[in-house]
Amino acid sequence: VGCGWWGMNNLRYLMRTGQAEITALCDVDRNHLEAAANEVQAFQKERPRTFHDYRDMLRGRDLDIVLIATPDHWHALTAIAAIEAGADLYLEKPIAHTFLEGRAILNAARKHKRVVQVGTHRRSAPYYKSAIEFIREGNLGDIGMVRAFVYYNIRDQFVPNEKPPEGFDYDFWTGPAPMRPFNRLRYHRTWRQFLDYANGQLGDWGIHWLDIMRWAMNVKYPKRISSTGGKFVNRGVNTAPDTQVVTYDYGDFTVVWEHRAWGLSDAPRSPVGVTFYGSKGTLMLTWLDGWTFYPRGRGRKVIHVDVHYNNRDNENIREHMDNFLECVRTRQRPAADIEEAHYSTALCLLGMVSLKLGRSILWDAQRERVVADEEANSLLRREYRKPWVYPEV
């Protein structure tokens, strides 16, 4: 479901495993759908069925697994429908657009005993695993701060509204989100910079690096979340903040998320990553430059481990897909299980709640609610455009 850029990246790796027959494709863009069907047919000879509506695709309840790579605002409805149809699921990150959508997906997966692998594929990457092991062995000592960062330029873009292109169902693509005049920046790939459908850099990149922080530190929820930022420099038509800082207070250590979508990076070799600051040294784990440990004290050896990806764009999806298929067979929980992804997605979504409110929020981890702040709790969900109904599982 979703046959665009990243959906086809995932599907190609599934096909190359030789362990699955692609029987159905779904997309509201006829051009994407036909191109995907032609590619699949060329690979496996049998042409898959094609669908405009995911509900029609799932109606036969004959699909073993479903891959979902729609925009974020569609994840909850498609994921829950696939789970209820009896399918195991490979779901792209972040798992949801609002917090209670993510909880509903997790509840559905556990209720129906489905395997759900989320596309936080760094959990299957060997060099990330080696960094996590190094940290967990205590080589950094006591860790007091973790800083995740993205310095990733986004150009100002001014594009007038226009009619949707032929073959693209903009009404269905909008789905439960508010209906806006069509603008080509609002759909393929650039939709991530519009808060109607996504949560900007924090939702797109933050989910990966905050997930790695949680993995290394073995934590779930923070006690307090505080965010500042906004559109300070970029003046394009997108609505996501170009600058944002989020502080997560875990009691005995602090996590800081920082992104800037303009200017030069202060980590030019890899402007995306996460740094762990410990009493015995500092470890920087990056997207493009591997991980490096800088020990405290003179004369101690710096340790560096190079990055290893299948290629720069697709990274370690092959290993992640292999892990998913193995868990489909064994019924074990996968490397990026839906519950872990729920906690990591929540960090991003709660950071956006704090930013929208302009104040800190206290988080009750047991109840999954903001403490004594009903305005904040109202932002854990949103009103869906009719006739779509917010999921309650």
XYZ file of C-alpha atoms in Angstrom:
393
model
C 0.000 0.000 0.000
C 1.815 3.076 -1.312
C 3.893 2.477 -4.457
C 6.011 5.622 -4.483
C 9.722 6.129 -3.856
C 10.172 4.464 -0.463
C 7.397 1.938 -0.870
C 9.122 0.551 -3.951
C 12.486 0.505 -2.138
C 10.924 -1.791 0.452
C 9.103 -3.891 -2.131
C 12.248 -4.473 -4.211
C 14.036 -5.897 -1.191
C 11.073 -8.139 -0.443
C 11.080 -9.427 -4.020
C 14.841 -10.055 -3.981
C 14.529 -12.353 -0.978
C 12.781 -14.870 -3.231
C 10.485 -15.688 -0.315
C 7.319 -13.867 -1.366
C 4.975 -13.610 -4.317
C 3.656 -10.091 -4.881
C -0.059 -10.566 -5.492
C -1.553 -7.096 -4.952
C -0.584 -3.425 -5.155
C -2.536 -0.365 -4.019
C -2.046 3.342 -4.702
C -4.270 6.365 -5.325
C -1.855 7.573 -8.032
C -2.570 5.584 -11.187
C 0.850 6.421 -12.629
C 2.671 5.013 -9.594
C 0.411 1.984 -9.546
C 0.933 1.040 -13.185
C 4.690 1.576 -13.032
C 4.901 -0.614 -9.922
C 2.762 -3.362 -11.487
C 4.969 -3.365 -14.601
C 8.130 -3.654 -12.502
C 6.745 -6.497 -10.405
C 5.528 -8.345 -13.499
C 8.969 -8.041 -15.098
C 10.527 -9.532 -11.970
C 8.177 -12.431 -11.247
C 6.239 -12.820 -14.548
C 2.836 -12.830 -12.824
C 1.172 -9.426 -12.833
C -0.198 -8.415 -9.418
C -3.754 -7.280 -8.939
C -4.018 -3.500 -8.650
C -6.303 -1.529 -6.353
C -7.223 2.101 -5.837
C -8.742 1.494 -2.370
C -6.821 -0.461 0.292
C -10.111 -1.764 1.705
C -10.845 -3.526 -1.575
C -7.369 -5.039 -1.567
C -7.830 -6.423 1.944
C -11.405 -7.620 1.513
C -10.425 -11.128 0.374
C -8.401 -11.660 3.592
C -5.939 -13.723 1.512
C -2.736 -11.741 2.075
C -0.029 -13.137 4.351
C 1.906 -9.888 4.682
C 1.260 -6.259 3.789
C 3.845 -3.514 3.311
C 2.648 0.024 4.093
C 4.547 3.084 2.877
C 1.885 5.768 2.713
C 2.232 9.289 4.107
C 2.123 9.271 7.916
C -1.475 10.455 8.214
C -2.642 7.234 6.518
C -0.613 4.770 8.612
C -3.173 4.061 11.326
C -6.199 3.280 9.159
C -4.311 1.116 6.667
C -2.254 -0.687 9.320
C -5.215 -1.567 11.525
C -7.263 -2.708 8.522
C -4.420 -4.986 7.377
C -3.963 -6.406 10.888
C -7.689 -7.064 11.226
C -7.614 -8.784 7.832
C -5.125 -11.275 9.285
C -1.910 -9.991 7.699
C 1.497 -9.517 9.264
C 2.830 -6.052 8.609
C 5.918 -4.129 7.526
C 4.988 -0.553 8.447
C 7.009 2.521 7.628
C 8.107 4.916 10.337
C 6.932 6.890 12.198
C 4.061 4.578 12.995
C 1.484 7.353 13.344
C 0.715 11.023 12.864
C -0.815 11.459 16.341
C -0.077 9.596 19.557
C -3.347 7.706 20.031
C -3.190 6.362 16.472
C 0.065 4.656 17.433
C -1.462 3.180 20.572
C -4.396 1.869 18.489
C -2.025 0.129 16.030
C -0.089 -1.477 18.893
C -3.302 -2.652 20.565
C -4.578 -4.130 17.287
C -1.311 -5.963 16.672
C -1.337 -7.545 20.125
C -5.070 -8.343 19.995
C -4.759 -10.183 16.678
C -1.281 -11.627 17.401
C 0.278 -10.162 14.282
C 3.975 -9.619 13.591
C 4.631 -5.931 12.878
C 8.074 -4.788 11.784
C 8.548 -1.002 11.605
C 10.925 0.633 9.127
C 13.420 1.826 11.759
C 15.909 -0.340 9.889
C 18.955 0.753 11.838
C 17.943 -1.855 14.428
C 19.057 -4.476 11.886
C 22.288 -2.711 10.843
C 25.537 -4.383 12.001
C 27.503 -1.228 12.722
C 24.664 0.289 14.767
C 24.463 -2.954 16.736
C 28.194 -2.744 17.467
C 27.801 0.796 18.813
C 24.910 -0.235 21.054
C 26.940 -3.166 22.420
C 29.915 -0.864 23.080
C 27.702 1.548 25.030
C 25.902 -1.178 26.981
C 29.228 -2.744 27.993
C 29.837 0.392 30.049
C 32.672 1.845 27.987
C 31.260 5.377 28.296
C 30.788 5.189 32.059
C 27.812 7.119 33.398
C 25.929 8.806 30.545
C 24.477 12.166 31.532
C 23.401 13.529 28.155
C 22.482 12.318 24.680
C 22.126 14.701 21.751
C 20.446 13.687 18.489
C 20.757 16.084 15.584
C 19.903 16.772 11.963
C 21.321 19.673 9.971
C 19.703 19.075 6.632
C 19.049 22.000 4.327
C 15.550 22.400 2.895
C 15.229 24.973 0.150
C 12.563 27.656 0.261
C 9.952 26.680 -2.296
C 7.110 28.821 -3.559
C 4.747 26.931 -5.832
C 1.251 28.171 -6.716
C -1.806 26.020 -6.083
C -3.094 24.183 -9.116
C -5.301 21.300 -10.238
C -4.197 17.791 -9.225
C -2.438 15.901 -12.034
C -4.350 13.429 -14.174
C -4.631 10.020 -12.554
C -4.000 11.254 -8.994
C -6.943 11.070 -6.552
C -6.166 13.990 -4.274
C -9.351 13.605 -2.242
C -8.517 9.992 -1.311
C -4.844 10.877 -0.773
C -5.927 13.609 1.690
C -8.154 11.072 3.429
C -8.608 11.929 7.131
C -6.440 15.077 6.927
C -7.919 18.546 6.361
C -8.706 19.295 2.729
C -6.412 22.004 1.320
C -6.044 23.431 -2.181
C -3.768 21.129 -4.159
C -0.131 22.132 -4.311
C 2.442 19.769 -5.792
C 4.688 20.287 -2.769
C 1.968 18.705 -0.649
C 2.232 15.271 -2.181
C 5.001 12.960 -3.445
C 8.077 13.079 -1.166
C 7.737 16.719 -0.034
C 4.548 16.029 1.995
C 6.814 15.428 5.006
C 7.220 19.182 5.425
C 3.493 19.777 5.957
C 2.033 19.248 9.412
C -1.315 18.109 8.015
C 0.354 14.832 7.021
C 3.608 14.546 8.982
C 5.675 16.085 11.787
C 8.574 17.648 9.908
C 12.183 16.727 10.608
C 11.383 15.460 14.091
C 8.884 12.941 12.734
C 10.936 12.014 9.673
C 14.527 11.847 10.972
C 13.991 12.107 14.718
C 12.272 8.736 14.924
C 15.496 7.011 13.773
C 17.919 8.727 16.124
C 15.687 8.931 19.175
C 14.981 5.231 18.649
C 18.718 4.547 18.742
C 18.969 6.575 21.956
C 16.207 4.483 23.553
C 17.817 1.274 22.307
C 21.198 2.168 23.802
C 19.864 3.580 27.064
C 17.138 0.925 27.496
C 14.432 3.446 28.387
C 10.852 4.104 27.363
C 9.217 7.415 28.264
C 10.729 10.602 29.715
C 9.226 12.484 32.628
C 9.128 15.916 31.028
C 9.225 17.161 27.432
C 9.959 20.729 26.431
C 10.308 22.130 22.905
C 10.993 25.448 21.249
C 11.368 26.375 17.587
C 9.464 27.535 14.546
C 9.860 28.783 10.995
C 12.607 31.312 11.602
C 14.484 31.411 8.302
C 12.789 29.396 5.550
C 9.845 31.195 3.949
C 8.482 28.515 1.638
C 4.906 27.242 1.587
C 5.695 24.271 3.853
C 4.356 24.406 7.424
C 6.904 22.360 9.413
C 9.401 24.166 11.682
C 12.805 24.827 10.123
C 14.375 25.017 13.586
C 13.522 22.944 16.638
C 15.048 21.906 19.946
C 13.365 19.340 22.198
C 14.581 18.422 25.674
C 13.549 15.088 27.181
C 14.081 14.781 30.928
C 14.603 11.166 32.006
C 15.468 12.055 35.590
C 19.041 10.783 35.673
C 20.025 11.930 32.182
C 18.870 14.428 29.560
C 18.216 13.933 25.860
C 18.285 16.828 23.407
C 16.929 16.727 19.864
C 18.106 19.531 17.592
C 17.388 20.213 13.959
C 18.075 23.107 11.664
C 16.891 23.008 8.053
C 19.100 25.904 6.956
C 22.718 27.067 7.142
C 25.905 25.000 7.332
C 26.273 21.897 9.449
C 28.695 21.783 12.368
C 29.183 18.084 11.531
C 29.955 18.366 7.800
C 31.025 14.748 7.255
C 27.694 13.517 8.545
C 25.104 16.142 9.496
C 22.775 13.481 10.922
C 23.448 11.421 14.031
C 23.387 10.987 17.805
C 26.109 11.645 20.407
C 26.365 10.006 23.830
C 28.279 11.936 26.511
C 29.678 9.785 29.336
C 32.041 10.094 32.262
C 34.646 7.962 30.425
C 34.265 9.519 27.002
C 32.004 10.533 24.146
C 30.604 8.377 21.342
C 29.289 9.940 18.140
C 27.166 7.653 15.967
C 26.392 9.104 12.537
C 24.561 8.281 9.343
C 27.475 8.537 6.918
C 30.677 8.450 8.970
C 30.274 5.397 11.207
C 30.760 5.691 14.942
C 33.708 7.117 16.864
C 34.548 6.908 20.547
C 36.658 9.724 22.020
C 37.962 8.551 25.423
C 38.495 10.923 28.302
C 42.113 11.464 29.260
C 45.349 12.006 27.378
C 47.023 9.252 25.446
C 43.973 7.026 25.166
C 43.156 5.588 21.775
C 40.259 6.869 19.703
C 38.111 3.993 18.382
C 36.427 4.284 14.993
C 34.120 1.850 13.186
C 33.247 2.570 9.559
C 29.711 2.667 8.279
C 28.534 -0.301 6.222
C 25.390 0.007 4.126
C 24.122 -1.928 1.152
C 24.044 1.507 -0.454
C 23.683 5.020 0.865
C 19.964 5.371 0.170
C 18.602 1.951 1.051
C 20.975 1.351 3.954
C 20.256 -1.975 5.704
C 16.725 -2.690 4.574
C 17.808 -6.096 3.242
C 18.766 -7.264 6.748
C 15.613 -5.681 8.168
C 13.395 -7.449 5.622
C 15.155 -10.764 6.297
C 14.494 -10.327 10.015
C 10.824 -9.572 9.316
C 10.320 -12.690 7.189
C 12.089 -14.880 9.740
C 9.743 -13.578 12.446
C 6.720 -14.169 10.238
C 7.799 -17.823 10.147
C 8.767 -18.172 13.819
C 6.125 -15.783 15.308
C 8.847 -14.054 17.306
C 8.888 -10.293 17.739
C 11.064 -8.573 15.127
C 14.033 -6.247 15.596
C 11.846 -3.131 15.272
C 8.704 -4.450 16.921
C 5.629 -2.214 16.923
C 5.855 -1.645 20.693
C 9.407 -0.301 20.522
C 8.419 1.871 17.570
C 5.410 3.173 19.510
C 7.653 4.495 22.295
C 10.104 6.055 19.827
C 7.361 7.601 17.694
C 5.840 9.009 20.879
C 9.012 10.995 21.608
C 8.586 12.783 18.279
C 4.852 13.358 18.653
C 5.127 14.617 22.238
C 7.886 16.978 21.172
C 5.485 18.437 18.606
C 2.743 18.737 21.235
C 5.073 20.803 23.438
C 6.089 22.970 20.475
C 2.462 23.672 19.507
C 1.549 24.555 23.093
C 4.648 26.659 23.709
C 5.248 25.037 27.105
C 6.661 21.967 28.814
C 4.516 18.916 29.460
C 4.762 16.314 32.227
C 4.161 12.759 31.010
C 2.435 10.013 32.983
C 4.030 6.889 31.474
C 1.617 4.510 33.192
C -1.538 6.203 31.894
C 0.047 7.563 28.684
C -1.406 10.976 29.392
C -0.110 14.479 30.017
C -0.386 15.341 33.713
C -3.067 17.924 34.568
C -3.179 19.467 31.090
C -6.311 18.683 29.085
C -5.323 21.047 26.304
C -2.174 18.989 25.794
C -4.116 15.724 26.002
C -6.468 16.945 23.294
C -3.454 17.054 20.958
C -2.776 13.334 21.423
C -5.385 12.843 18.704
C -7.098 14.996 16.085
C -10.432 15.251 14.344
C -10.610 13.239 11.130
C -12.207 14.627 8.005
C -15.484 12.861 7.340
C -16.295 10.121 6.497
C -13.034 8.792 7.992
C -13.227 7.783 11.658
C -10.380 8.034 14.158
C -9.288 4.513 15.195
C -10.210 3.220 18.651
C -8.703 -0.184 19.466
